[in-house]
Amino acid sequence: EVDAVIVCTPPNTHEELAVTFAQHQKHILCEKPFALNIESARKMIGAALKANVQITMASKFRYVYDMIRLKS
């Protein structure tokens, strides 16, 4: 059983994939850019909320001071 997916496809496919995965109760990590526009982002987030799954955008925080402090 798959619990989560990573969407790392061309950005114009992110909305369709994220909504589909949310409907199948899969948590979603989406590569940047998250969506092509605000309407698409709202649809993705709305689908995740409706399905009670987590959705987030992948982002590099490895060298951000707060994250370094948090990790240590």
JSON list of N, CA and C in Angstrom, two decimals, residues 8-56:
[
{"chain": "A", "resi": 8, "resn": "CYS", "atom": "N", "xyz": [6.62, 14.98, -9.40]},
{"chain": "A", "resi": 8, "resn": "CYS", "atom": "CA", "xyz": [7.80, 15.66, -9.97]},
{"chain": "A", "resi": 8, "resn": "CYS", "atom": "C", "xyz": [7.72, 15.58, -11.49]},
{"chain": "A", "resi": 9, "resn": "THR", "atom": "N", "xyz": [6.58, 15.98, -11.99]},
{"chain": "A", "resi": 9, "resn": "THR", "atom": "CA", "xyz": [6.30, 15.98, -13.42]},
{"chain": "A", "resi": 9, "resn": "THR", "atom": "C", "xyz": [6.26, 17.44, -13.90]},
{"chain": "A", "resi": 10, "resn": "PRO", "atom": "N", "xyz": [6.09, 17.67, -15.19]},
{"chain": "A", "resi": 10, "resn": "PRO", "atom": "CA", "xyz": [5.98, 19.06, -15.65]},
{"chain": "A", "resi": 10, "resn": "PRO", "atom": "C", "xyz": [4.86, 19.79, -14.90]},
{"chain": "A", "resi": 11, "resn": "PRO", "atom": "N", "xyz": [5.08, 21.06, -14.58]},
{"chain": "A", "resi": 11, "resn": "PRO", "atom": "CA", "xyz": [4.13, 21.82, -13.78]},
{"chain": "A", "resi": 11, "resn": "PRO", "atom": "C", "xyz": [2.69, 21.83, -14.29]},
{"chain": "A", "resi": 12, "resn": "ASN", "atom": "N", "xyz": [2.50, 21.73, -15.59]},
{"chain": "A", "resi": 12, "resn": "ASN", "atom": "CA", "xyz": [1.14, 21.77, -16.13]},
{"chain": "A", "resi": 12, "resn": "ASN", "atom": "C", "xyz": [0.36, 20.51, -15.80]},
{"chain": "A", "resi": 13, "resn": "THR", "atom": "N", "xyz": [0.98, 19.50, -15.19]},
{"chain": "A", "resi": 13, "resn": "THR", "atom": "CA", "xyz": [0.30, 18.27, -14.81]},
{"chain": "A", "resi": 13, "resn": "THR", "atom": "C", "xyz": [0.05, 18.19, -13.30]},
{"chain": "A", "resi": 14, "resn": "HIS", "atom": "N", "xyz": [0.59, 19.11, -12.53]},
{"chain": "A", "resi": 14, "resn": "HIS", "atom": "CA", "xyz": [0.52, 19.03, -11.07]},
{"chain": "A", "resi": 14, "resn": "HIS", "atom": "C", "xyz": [-0.91, 19.02, -10.54]},
{"chain": "A", "resi": 15, "resn": "GLU", "atom": "N", "xyz": [-1.76, 19.90, -11.06]},
{"chain": "A", "resi": 15, "resn": "GLU", "atom": "CA", "xyz": [-3.13, 19.97, -10.54]},
{"chain": "A", "resi": 15, "resn": "GLU", "atom": "C", "xyz": [-3.86, 18.65, -10.75]},
{"chain": "A", "resi": 16, "resn": "GLU", "atom": "N", "xyz": [-3.86, 18.14, -11.96]},
{"chain": "A", "resi": 16, "resn": "GLU", "atom": "CA", "xyz": [-4.58, 16.89, -12.25]},
{"chain": "A", "resi": 16, "resn": "GLU", "atom": "C", "xyz": [-4.08, 15.74, -11.39]},
{"chain": "A", "resi": 17, "resn": "LEU", "atom": "N", "xyz": [-2.76, 15.62, -11.28]},
{"chain": "A", "resi": 17, "resn": "LEU", "atom": "CA", "xyz": [-2.18, 14.52, -10.50]},
{"chain": "A", "resi": 17, "resn": "LEU", "atom": "C", "xyz": [-2.48, 14.68, -9.01]},
{"chain": "A", "resi": 18, "resn": "ALA", "atom": "N", "xyz": [-2.30, 15.89, -8.49]},
{"chain": "A", "resi": 18, "resn": "ALA", "atom": "CA", "xyz": [-2.52, 16.11, -7.06]},
{"chain": "A", "resi": 18, "resn": "ALA", "atom": "C", "xyz": [-3.97, 15.85, -6.68]},
{"chain": "A", "resi": 19, "resn": "VAL", "atom": "N", "xyz": [-4.90, 16.32, -7.48]},
{"chain": "A", "resi": 19, "resn": "VAL", "atom": "CA", "xyz": [-6.32, 16.10, -7.18]},
{"chain": "A", "resi": 19, "resn": "VAL", "atom": "C", "xyz": [-6.63, 14.61, -7.22]},
{"chain": "A", "resi": 20, "resn": "THR", "atom": "N", "xyz": [-6.11, 13.92, -8.23]},
{"chain": "A", "resi": 20, "resn": "THR", "atom": "CA", "xyz": [-6.35, 12.48, -8.35]},
{"chain": "A", "resi": 20, "resn": "THR", "atom": "C", "xyz": [-5.77, 11.72, -7.16]},
{"chain": "A", "resi": 21, "resn": "PHE", "atom": "N", "xyz": [-4.54, 12.04, -6.79]},
{"chain": "A", "resi": 21, "resn": "PHE", "atom": "CA", "xyz": [-3.93, 11.34, -5.65]},
{"chain": "A", "resi": 21, "resn": "PHE", "atom": "C", "xyz": [-4.67, 11.65, -4.35]},
{"chain": "A", "resi": 22, "resn": "ALA", "atom": "N", "xyz": [-5.10, 12.89, -4.18]},
{"chain": "A", "resi": 22, "resn": "ALA", "atom": "CA", "xyz": [-5.87, 13.24, -2.97]},
{"chain": "A", "resi": 22, "resn": "ALA", "atom": "C", "xyz": [-7.16, 12.42, -2.92]},
{"chain": "A", "resi": 23, "resn": "GLN", "atom": "N", "xyz": [-7.82, 12.31, -4.04]},
{"chain": "A", "resi": 23, "resn": "GLN", "atom": "CA", "xyz": [-9.06, 11.53, -4.09]},
{"chain": "A", "resi": 23, "resn": "GLN", "atom": "C", "xyz": [-8.83, 10.06, -3.75]},
{"chain": "A", "resi": 24, "resn": "HIS", "atom": "N", "xyz": [-7.58, 9.61, -3.94]},
{"chain": "A", "resi": 24, "resn": "HIS", "atom": "CA", "xyz": [-7.22, 8.23, -3.60]},
{"chain": "A", "resi": 24, "resn": "HIS", "atom": "C", "xyz": [-6.54, 8.13, -2.23]},
{"chain": "A", "resi": 25, "resn": "GLN", "atom": "N", "xyz": [-6.72, 9.20, -1.42]},
{"chain": "A", "resi": 25, "resn": "GLN", "atom": "CA", "xyz": [-6.23, 9.21, -0.03]},
{"chain": "A", "resi": 25, "resn": "GLN", "atom": "C", "xyz": [-4.71, 9.08, 0.08]},
{"chain": "A", "resi": 26, "resn": "LYS", "atom": "N", "xyz": [-3.98, 9.70, -0.82]},
{"chain": "A", "resi": 26, "resn": "LYS", "atom": "CA", "xyz": [-2.51, 9.69, -0.78]},
{"chain": "A", "resi": 26, "resn": "LYS", "atom": "C", "xyz": [-2.01, 11.08, -0.38]},
{"chain": "A", "resi": 27, "resn": "HIS", "atom": "N", "xyz": [-1.06, 11.12, 0.55]},
{"chain": "A", "resi": 27, "resn": "HIS", "atom": "CA", "xyz": [-0.40, 12.37, 0.90]},
{"chain": "A", "resi": 27, "resn": "HIS", "atom": "C", "xyz": [0.48, 12.76, -0.29]},
{"chain": "A", "resi": 28, "resn": "ILE", "atom": "N", "xyz": [0.70, 14.08, -0.46]},
{"chain": "A", "resi": 28, "resn": "ILE", "atom": "CA", "xyz": [1.36, 14.56, -1.68]},
{"chain": "A", "resi": 28, "resn": "ILE", "atom": "C", "xyz": [2.49, 15.54, -1.36]},
{"chain": "A", "resi": 29, "resn": "LEU", "atom": "N", "xyz": [3.65, 15.25, -1.92]},
{"chain": "A", "resi": 29, "resn": "LEU", "atom": "CA", "xyz": [4.77, 16.18, -1.93]},
{"chain": "A", "resi": 29, "resn": "LEU", "atom": "C", "xyz": [4.91, 16.62, -3.38]},
{"chain": "A", "resi": 30, "resn": "CYS", "atom": "N", "xyz": [4.75, 17.91, -3.64]},
{"chain": "A", "resi": 30, "resn": "CYS", "atom": "CA", "xyz": [4.75, 18.42, -4.99]},
{"chain": "A", "resi": 30, "resn": "CYS", "atom": "C", "xyz": [5.98, 19.28, -5.22]},
{"chain": "A", "resi": 31, "resn": "GLU", "atom": "N", "xyz": [6.69, 19.00, -6.30]},
{"chain": "A", "resi": 31, "resn": "GLU", "atom": "CA", "xyz": [7.87, 19.81, -6.64]},
{"chain": "A", "resi": 31, "resn": "GLU", "atom": "C", "xyz": [7.45, 21.21, -7.06]},
{"chain": "A", "resi": 32, "resn": "LYS", "atom": "N", "xyz": [8.40, 22.13, -7.04]},
{"chain": "A", "resi": 32, "resn": "LYS", "atom": "CA", "xyz": [8.17, 23.51, -7.46]},
{"chain": "A", "resi": 32, "resn": "LYS", "atom": "C", "xyz": [8.13, 23.58, -8.98]},
{"chain": "A", "resi": 33, "resn": "PRO", "atom": "N", "xyz": [7.40, 24.48, -9.56]},
{"chain": "A", "resi": 33, "resn": "PRO", "atom": "CA", "xyz": [6.41, 25.31, -8.91]},
{"chain": "A", "resi": 33, "resn": "PRO", "atom": "C", "xyz": [5.19, 24.48, -8.54]},
{"chain": "A", "resi": 34, "resn": "PHE", "atom": "N", "xyz": [4.59, 24.80, -7.43]},
{"chain": "A", "resi": 34, "resn": "PHE", "atom": "CA", "xyz": [3.45, 24.05, -6.91]},
{"chain": "A", "resi": 34, "resn": "PHE", "atom": "C", "xyz": [2.32, 24.01, -7.94]},
{"chain": "A", "resi": 35, "resn": "ALA", "atom": "N", "xyz": [1.99, 25.17, -8.48]},
{"chain": "A", "resi": 35, "resn": "ALA", "atom": "CA", "xyz": [0.90, 25.26, -9.46]},
{"chain": "A", "resi": 35, "resn": "ALA", "atom": "C", "xyz": [1.21, 26.41, -10.43]},
{"chain": "A", "resi": 36, "resn": "LEU", "atom": "N", "xyz": [0.49, 26.42, -11.54]},
{"chain": "A", "resi": 36, "resn": "LEU", "atom": "CA", "xyz": [0.72, 27.47, -12.54]},
{"chain": "A", "resi": 36, "resn": "LEU", "atom": "C", "xyz": [-0.02, 28.76, -12.21]},
{"chain": "A", "resi": 37, "resn": "ASN", "atom": "N", "xyz": [-1.05, 28.67, -11.36]},
{"chain": "A", "resi": 37, "resn": "ASN", "atom": "CA", "xyz": [-1.79, 29.86, -10.99]},
{"chain": "A", "resi": 37, "resn": "ASN", "atom": "C", "xyz": [-2.52, 29.60, -9.67]},
{"chain": "A", "resi": 38, "resn": "ILE", "atom": "N", "xyz": [-3.08, 30.65, -9.10]},
{"chain": "A", "resi": 38, "resn": "ILE", "atom": "CA", "xyz": [-3.72, 30.54, -7.79]},
{"chain": "A", "resi": 38, "resn": "ILE", "atom": "C", "xyz": [-4.95, 29.64, -7.83]},
{"chain": "A", "resi": 39, "resn": "GLU", "atom": "N", "xyz": [-5.69, 29.67, -8.92]},
{"chain": "A", "resi": 39, "resn": "GLU", "atom": "CA", "xyz": [-6.88, 28.82, -9.04]},
{"chain": "A", "resi": 39, "resn": "GLU", "atom": "C", "xyz": [-6.50, 27.35, -8.97]},
{"chain": "A", "resi": 40, "resn": "SER", "atom": "N", "xyz": [-5.45, 26.99, -9.66]},
{"chain": "A", "resi": 40, "resn": "SER", "atom": "CA", "xyz": [-4.97, 25.61, -9.66]},
{"chain": "A", "resi": 40, "resn": "SER", "atom": "C", "xyz": [-4.49, 25.20, -8.27]},
{"chain": "A", "resi": 41, "resn": "ALA", "atom": "N", "xyz": [-3.76, 26.08, -7.62]},
{"chain": "A", "resi": 41, "resn": "ALA", "atom": "CA", "xyz": [-3.27, 25.80, -6.26]},
{"chain": "A", "resi": 41, "resn": "ALA", "atom": "C", "xyz": [-4.44, 25.60, -5.30]},
{"chain": "A", "resi": 42, "resn": "ARG", "atom": "N", "xyz": [-5.46, 26.43, -5.43]},
{"chain": "A", "resi": 42, "resn": "ARG", "atom": "CA", "xyz": [-6.63, 26.30, -4.55]},
{"chain": "A", "resi": 42, "resn": "ARG", "atom": "C", "xyz": [-7.36, 24.98, -4.77]},
{"chain": "A", "resi": 43, "resn": "LYS", "atom": "N", "xyz": [-7.44, 24.54, -6.02]},
{"chain": "A", "resi": 43, "resn": "LYS", "atom": "CA", "xyz": [-8.07, 23.25, -6.32]},
{"chain": "A", "resi": 43, "resn": "LYS", "atom": "C", "xyz": [-7.29, 22.10, -5.68]},
{"chain": "A", "resi": 44, "resn": "MET", "atom": "N", "xyz": [-5.95, 22.18, -5.77]},
{"chain": "A", "resi": 44, "resn": "MET", "atom": "CA", "xyz": [-5.10, 21.14, -5.19]},
{"chain": "A", "resi": 44, "resn": "MET", "atom": "C", "xyz": [-5.26, 21.09, -3.68]},
{"chain": "A", "resi": 45, "resn": "ILE", "atom": "N", "xyz": [-5.19, 22.25, -3.06]},
{"chain": "A", "resi": 45, "resn": "ILE", "atom": "CA", "xyz": [-5.31, 22.32, -1.60]},
{"chain": "A", "resi": 45, "resn": "ILE", "atom": "C", "xyz": [-6.72, 21.90, -1.16]},
{"chain": "A", "resi": 46, "resn": "GLY", "atom": "N", "xyz": [-7.72, 22.34, -1.90]},
{"chain": "A", "resi": 46, "resn": "GLY", "atom": "CA", "xyz": [-9.09, 21.97, -1.58]},
{"chain": "A", "resi": 46, "resn": "GLY", "atom": "C", "xyz": [-9.31, 20.46, -1.65]},
{"chain": "A", "resi": 47, "resn": "ALA", "atom": "N", "xyz": [-8.75, 19.83, -2.66]},
{"chain": "A", "resi": 47, "resn": "ALA", "atom": "CA", "xyz": [-8.88, 18.37, -2.80]},
{"chain": "A", "resi": 47, "resn": "ALA", "atom": "C", "xyz": [-8.21, 17.67, -1.62]},
{"chain": "A", "resi": 48, "resn": "ALA", "atom": "N", "xyz": [-7.05, 18.17, -1.21]},
{"chain": "A", "resi": 48, "resn": "ALA", "atom": "CA", "xyz": [-6.34, 17.56, -0.08]},
{"chain": "A", "resi": 48, "resn": "ALA", "atom": "C", "xyz": [-7.13, 17.75, 1.22]},
{"chain": "A", "resi": 49, "resn": "LEU", "atom": "N", "xyz": [-7.68, 18.93, 1.43]},
{"chain": "A", "resi": 49, "resn": "LEU", "atom": "CA", "xyz": [-8.48, 19.17, 2.62]},
{"chain": "A", "resi": 49, "resn": "LEU", "atom": "C", "xyz": [-9.71, 18.26, 2.65]},
{"chain": "A", "resi": 50, "resn": "LYS", "atom": "N", "xyz": [-10.38, 18.17, 1.52]},
{"chain": "A", "resi": 50, "resn": "LYS", "atom": "CA", "xyz": [-11.58, 17.33, 1.43]},
{"chain": "A", "resi": 50, "resn": "LYS", "atom": "C", "xyz": [-11.26, 15.87, 1.73]},
{"chain": "A", "resi": 51, "resn": "ALA", "atom": "N", "xyz": [-10.09, 15.41, 1.27]},
{"chain": "A", "resi": 51, "resn": "ALA", "atom": "CA", "xyz": [-9.69, 14.01, 1.46]},
{"chain": "A", "resi": 51, "resn": "ALA", "atom": "C", "xyz": [-8.97, 13.79, 2.78]},
{"chain": "A", "resi": 52, "resn": "ASN", "atom": "N", "xyz": [-8.70, 14.88, 3.53]},
{"chain": "A", "resi": 52, "resn": "ASN", "atom": "CA", "xyz": [-7.99, 14.79, 4.80]},
{"chain": "A", "resi": 52, "resn": "ASN", "atom": "C", "xyz": [-6.59, 14.19, 4.63]},
{"chain": "A", "resi": 53, "resn": "VAL", "atom": "N", "xyz": [-5.89, 14.65, 3.58]},
{"chain": "A", "resi": 53, "resn": "VAL", "atom": "CA", "xyz": [-4.50, 14.24, 3.36]},
{"chain": "A", "resi": 53, "resn": "VAL", "atom": "C", "xyz": [-3.63, 15.48, 3.35]},
{"chain": "A", "resi": 54, "resn": "GLN", "atom": "N", "xyz": [-2.35, 15.29, 3.56]},
{"chain": "A", "resi": 54, "resn": "GLN", "atom": "CA", "xyz": [-1.39, 16.39, 3.56]},
{"chain": "A", "resi": 54, "resn": "GLN", "atom": "C", "xyz": [-0.91, 16.66, 2.14]},
{"chain": "A", "resi": 55, "resn": "ILE", "atom": "N", "xyz": [-0.74, 17.93, 1.81]},
{"chain": "A", "resi": 55, "resn": "ILE", "atom": "CA", "xyz": [-0.12, 18.32, 0.55]},
{"chain": "A", "resi": 55, "resn": "ILE", "atom": "C", "xyz": [0.85, 19.45, 0.86]},
{"chain": "A", "resi": 56, "resn": "THR", "atom": "N", "xyz": [2.03, 19.38, 0.28]},
{"chain": "A", "resi": 56, "resn": "THR", "atom": "CA", "xyz": [3.03, 20.42, 0.50]},
{"chain": "A", "resi": 56, "resn": "THR", "atom": "C", "xyz": [3.94, 20.51, -0.71]}
]
